[in-house]
Amino acid sequence: MKHRNLTRIFSILTALSIATVFGFQANSQTTTSFTFAESIEGRAPAPDNTTPAEYDGPQTVKGLMNAFDTAYNQRFSKVKVTATFGDGVVYRSELAISGEIDARHSRVEWLHMLLQRGITIEDFDDYRIYLSKRHTLAFLEDNPDLRKIGFLSMPLTDDQEAYKLAYINKLVKKKNQKEIREASKRVERIKEQIERSEKQLERAKKQSNPQRLKHVQVQLERAEKQLEDVRVQLKRIQEVLEHLKKPTPPQDLTPPEKPK
């Protein structure tokens, strides 16, 4: 809900923090001009024992919903989204998880769009976070003043479907950029490991120690294989990011398989 019209464009300098408060799990983003917060209200302290701590099943809508949806419904009731600007202007939204947000952005379609763009959901927390992002999109859709200033670095468009796709792609891009940073660090660590192994190999050759030589050769081969695997991962992520520059129209997506 808008308290009063926003009349100027705010400069954005982002710092991300995560906080947990009683009954809520909250993501808040504070800048020099505004504070943006998403909080999910909980019913229960944790998923039940039937919910897997980590998910190693198929990355499909059906598989993920069968694994996590019951716990999600039991644990959470609604999500609050708030943007508070420095001059006192406040925008807020509060939608129930069951009914309100599902009617606007169905879980099946939402998960399907994320999965088709390369998102991997590895545990219950991933599932919770990505479903809660529907509320942020609804918040932006309901506040045209924020859309007009490109709030949260979103594009300036009145096309609701294009706006939705841009938001989905933004989520995918953010995760891929994080994966690139992590993979790049792994590449550097493995390179250092290979360099150490090569030095050890040279010493073993000079010492004429066949047993040590074989051990170091195995280590070196393993490190080189790890390096190749990480480089393949980086290439895949880069390809996804390139693909996001040309978003796939929703009608071209393979219809999702609904859970039973």
Short mmCIF file of N, CA, C and O in Angstrom, two decimals, residues 55 57-70 72 102 105-121 127 130-131 134 168 253-260:
data_model
loop_
_atom_site.label_atom_id
_atom_site.label_comp_id
_atom_site.label_asym_id
_atom_site.label_seq_id
_atom_site.Cartn_x
_atom_site.Cartn_y
_atom_site.Cartn_z
N TYR A 55 18.26 -32.16 -0.63
CA TYR A 55 17.47 -32.79 -1.69
C TYR A 55 18.39 -33.27 -2.80
O TYR A 55 19.12 -32.49 -3.40
N GLY A 57 17.02 -35.50 -5.19
CA GLY A 57 16.11 -36.07 -6.18
C GLY A 57 16.13 -35.27 -7.47
O GLY A 57 16.94 -34.37 -7.66
N PRO A 58 15.22 -35.59 -8.39
CA PRO A 58 15.19 -34.89 -9.68
C PRO A 58 14.80 -33.43 -9.52
O PRO A 58 13.94 -33.09 -8.70
N GLN A 59 15.42 -32.57 -10.30
CA GLN A 59 15.09 -31.14 -10.28
C GLN A 59 13.88 -30.92 -11.18
O GLN A 59 13.97 -30.37 -12.28
N THR A 60 12.74 -31.36 -10.67
CA THR A 60 11.46 -31.21 -11.36
C THR A 60 10.46 -30.60 -10.39
O THR A 60 10.62 -30.70 -9.17
N VAL A 61 9.42 -29.99 -10.95
CA VAL A 61 8.38 -29.41 -10.10
C VAL A 61 7.76 -30.49 -9.21
O VAL A 61 7.59 -30.31 -8.00
N LYS A 62 7.44 -31.62 -9.81
CA LYS A 62 6.81 -32.71 -9.06
C LYS A 62 7.71 -33.20 -7.93
O LYS A 62 7.26 -33.36 -6.79
N GLY A 63 8.98 -33.44 -8.24
CA GLY A 63 9.90 -33.95 -7.23
C GLY A 63 10.08 -32.99 -6.08
O GLY A 63 10.05 -33.38 -4.90
N LEU A 64 10.25 -31.71 -6.38
CA LEU A 64 10.48 -30.71 -5.35
C LEU A 64 9.24 -30.49 -4.48
O LEU A 64 9.33 -30.39 -3.26
N MET A 65 8.07 -30.42 -5.12
CA MET A 65 6.85 -30.20 -4.35
C MET A 65 6.52 -31.40 -3.48
O MET A 65 6.05 -31.25 -2.35
N ASN A 66 6.77 -32.60 -3.99
CA ASN A 66 6.54 -33.79 -3.17
C ASN A 66 7.46 -33.81 -1.95
O ASN A 66 7.09 -34.29 -0.88
N ALA A 67 8.67 -33.28 -2.12
CA ALA A 67 9.64 -33.29 -1.03
C ALA A 67 9.38 -32.19 0.00
O ALA A 67 9.55 -32.41 1.21
N PHE A 68 8.96 -31.00 -0.45
CA PHE A 68 8.96 -29.83 0.43
C PHE A 68 7.62 -29.14 0.65
O PHE A 68 7.48 -28.36 1.59
N ASP A 69 6.64 -29.39 -0.20
CA ASP A 69 5.44 -28.56 -0.16
C ASP A 69 4.63 -28.73 1.12
O ASP A 69 4.09 -27.76 1.66
N THR A 70 4.53 -29.95 1.61
CA THR A 70 3.76 -30.19 2.84
C THR A 70 4.37 -29.41 4.01
O THR A 70 3.66 -28.73 4.76
N TYR A 72 6.29 -26.79 3.80
CA TYR A 72 6.16 -25.36 3.52
C TYR A 72 4.79 -24.86 3.97
O TYR A 72 4.67 -23.82 4.62
N ASP A 102 -0.74 -17.78 -4.26
CA ASP A 102 -0.85 -18.91 -5.19
C ASP A 102 -1.79 -18.59 -6.34
O ASP A 102 -1.60 -19.07 -7.46
N HIS A 105 0.48 -16.08 -8.63
CA HIS A 105 1.66 -16.72 -9.23
C HIS A 105 1.74 -18.15 -8.69
O HIS A 105 2.27 -18.38 -7.60
N SER A 106 1.20 -19.07 -9.45
CA SER A 106 1.11 -20.45 -8.96
C SER A 106 2.49 -21.04 -8.70
O SER A 106 3.46 -20.73 -9.40
N ARG A 107 2.56 -21.90 -7.72
CA ARG A 107 3.84 -22.54 -7.37
C ARG A 107 4.36 -23.37 -8.54
O ARG A 107 5.57 -23.39 -8.81
N VAL A 108 3.46 -24.10 -9.19
CA VAL A 108 3.87 -24.98 -10.28
C VAL A 108 4.55 -24.17 -11.39
O VAL A 108 5.66 -24.50 -11.83
N GLU A 109 3.90 -23.11 -11.83
CA GLU A 109 4.47 -22.29 -12.90
C GLU A 109 5.76 -21.61 -12.45
O GLU A 109 6.75 -21.55 -13.19
N TRP A 110 5.76 -21.10 -11.23
CA TRP A 110 6.92 -20.38 -10.71
C TRP A 110 8.15 -21.28 -10.64
O TRP A 110 9.23 -20.93 -11.13
N LEU A 111 7.98 -22.45 -10.04
CA LEU A 111 9.09 -23.39 -9.94
C LEU A 111 9.55 -23.83 -11.33
O LEU A 111 10.75 -23.96 -11.59
N HIS A 112 8.60 -24.06 -12.20
CA HIS A 112 8.92 -24.51 -13.56
C HIS A 112 9.79 -23.47 -14.29
O HIS A 112 10.79 -23.83 -14.93
N MET A 113 9.42 -22.21 -14.17
CA MET A 113 10.19 -21.15 -14.84
C MET A 113 11.60 -21.06 -14.28
O MET A 113 12.57 -20.85 -15.02
N LEU A 114 11.74 -21.22 -12.96
CA LEU A 114 13.06 -21.18 -12.35
C LEU A 114 13.92 -22.36 -12.80
O LEU A 114 15.09 -22.20 -13.17
N LEU A 115 13.33 -23.55 -12.77
CA LEU A 115 14.08 -24.75 -13.13
C LEU A 115 14.50 -24.72 -14.60
O LEU A 115 15.62 -25.13 -14.94
N GLN A 116 13.64 -24.23 -15.47
CA GLN A 116 13.97 -24.18 -16.89
C GLN A 116 15.08 -23.17 -17.18
O GLN A 116 15.71 -23.23 -18.23
N ARG A 117 15.31 -22.26 -16.26
CA ARG A 117 16.37 -21.28 -16.44
C ARG A 117 17.63 -21.65 -15.65
O ARG A 117 18.53 -20.84 -15.51
N GLY A 118 17.68 -22.87 -15.15
CA GLY A 118 18.92 -23.36 -14.55
C GLY A 118 19.02 -23.28 -13.05
O GLY A 118 20.06 -23.62 -12.48
N ILE A 119 17.98 -22.81 -12.36
CA ILE A 119 18.03 -22.76 -10.90
C ILE A 119 18.02 -24.19 -10.35
O ILE A 119 17.26 -25.04 -10.82
N THR A 120 18.85 -24.44 -9.34
CA THR A 120 18.88 -25.72 -8.65
C THR A 120 18.44 -25.50 -7.21
O THR A 120 18.97 -24.64 -6.52
N ILE A 121 17.46 -26.28 -6.77
CA ILE A 121 16.97 -26.19 -5.39
C ILE A 121 17.50 -27.39 -4.63
O ILE A 121 17.16 -28.54 -4.94
N TYR A 127 13.96 -23.84 -1.26
CA TYR A 127 12.55 -23.91 -1.66
C TYR A 127 11.77 -22.74 -1.07
O TYR A 127 11.01 -22.06 -1.76
N TYR A 130 12.89 -19.25 -2.70
CA TYR A 130 12.45 -19.00 -4.07
C TYR A 130 10.94 -18.85 -4.17
O TYR A 130 10.44 -18.04 -4.97
N LEU A 131 10.18 -19.57 -3.35
CA LEU A 131 8.73 -19.37 -3.37
C LEU A 131 8.36 -18.01 -2.78
O LEU A 131 7.41 -17.36 -3.23
N ARG A 134 7.93 -14.74 -4.93
CA ARG A 134 6.67 -14.39 -5.60
C ARG A 134 6.04 -13.18 -4.94
O ARG A 134 5.40 -12.35 -5.60
N ILE A 168 12.19 -12.95 -12.83
CA ILE A 168 12.68 -14.33 -12.77
C ILE A 168 14.14 -14.39 -13.21
O ILE A 168 15.00 -15.01 -12.57
N LEU A 253 7.88 -22.59 -23.29
CA LEU A 253 8.32 -23.48 -22.24
C LEU A 253 7.58 -24.81 -22.30
O LEU A 253 6.41 -24.87 -22.65
N THR A 254 8.29 -25.89 -21.97
CA THR A 254 7.64 -27.19 -21.87
C THR A 254 6.66 -27.16 -20.71
O THR A 254 7.01 -26.73 -19.61
N PRO A 255 5.41 -27.61 -20.91
CA PRO A 255 4.44 -27.57 -19.81
C PRO A 255 4.95 -28.35 -18.61
O PRO A 255 5.49 -29.44 -18.75
N PRO A 256 4.81 -27.79 -17.41
CA PRO A 256 5.30 -28.48 -16.21
C PRO A 256 4.45 -29.68 -15.85
O PRO A 256 3.25 -29.72 -16.13
N GLU A 257 5.09 -30.65 -15.22
CA GLU A 257 4.37 -31.82 -14.73
C GLU A 257 3.88 -31.52 -13.32
O GLU A 257 4.66 -31.28 -12.41
N LYS A 258 2.58 -31.52 -13.13
CA LYS A 258 2.02 -31.19 -11.83
C LYS A 258 2.17 -32.35 -10.86
O LYS A 258 2.04 -33.52 -11.24
N PRO A 259 2.46 -32.04 -9.59
CA PRO A 259 2.58 -33.11 -8.59
C PRO A 259 1.23 -33.73 -8.31
O PRO A 259 0.19 -33.09 -8.43
N LYS A 260 1.25 -35.00 -7.93
CA LYS A 260 0.00 -35.70 -7.60
C LYS A 260 -0.32 -35.52 -6.12
O LYS A 260 0.55 -35.43 -5.30
#
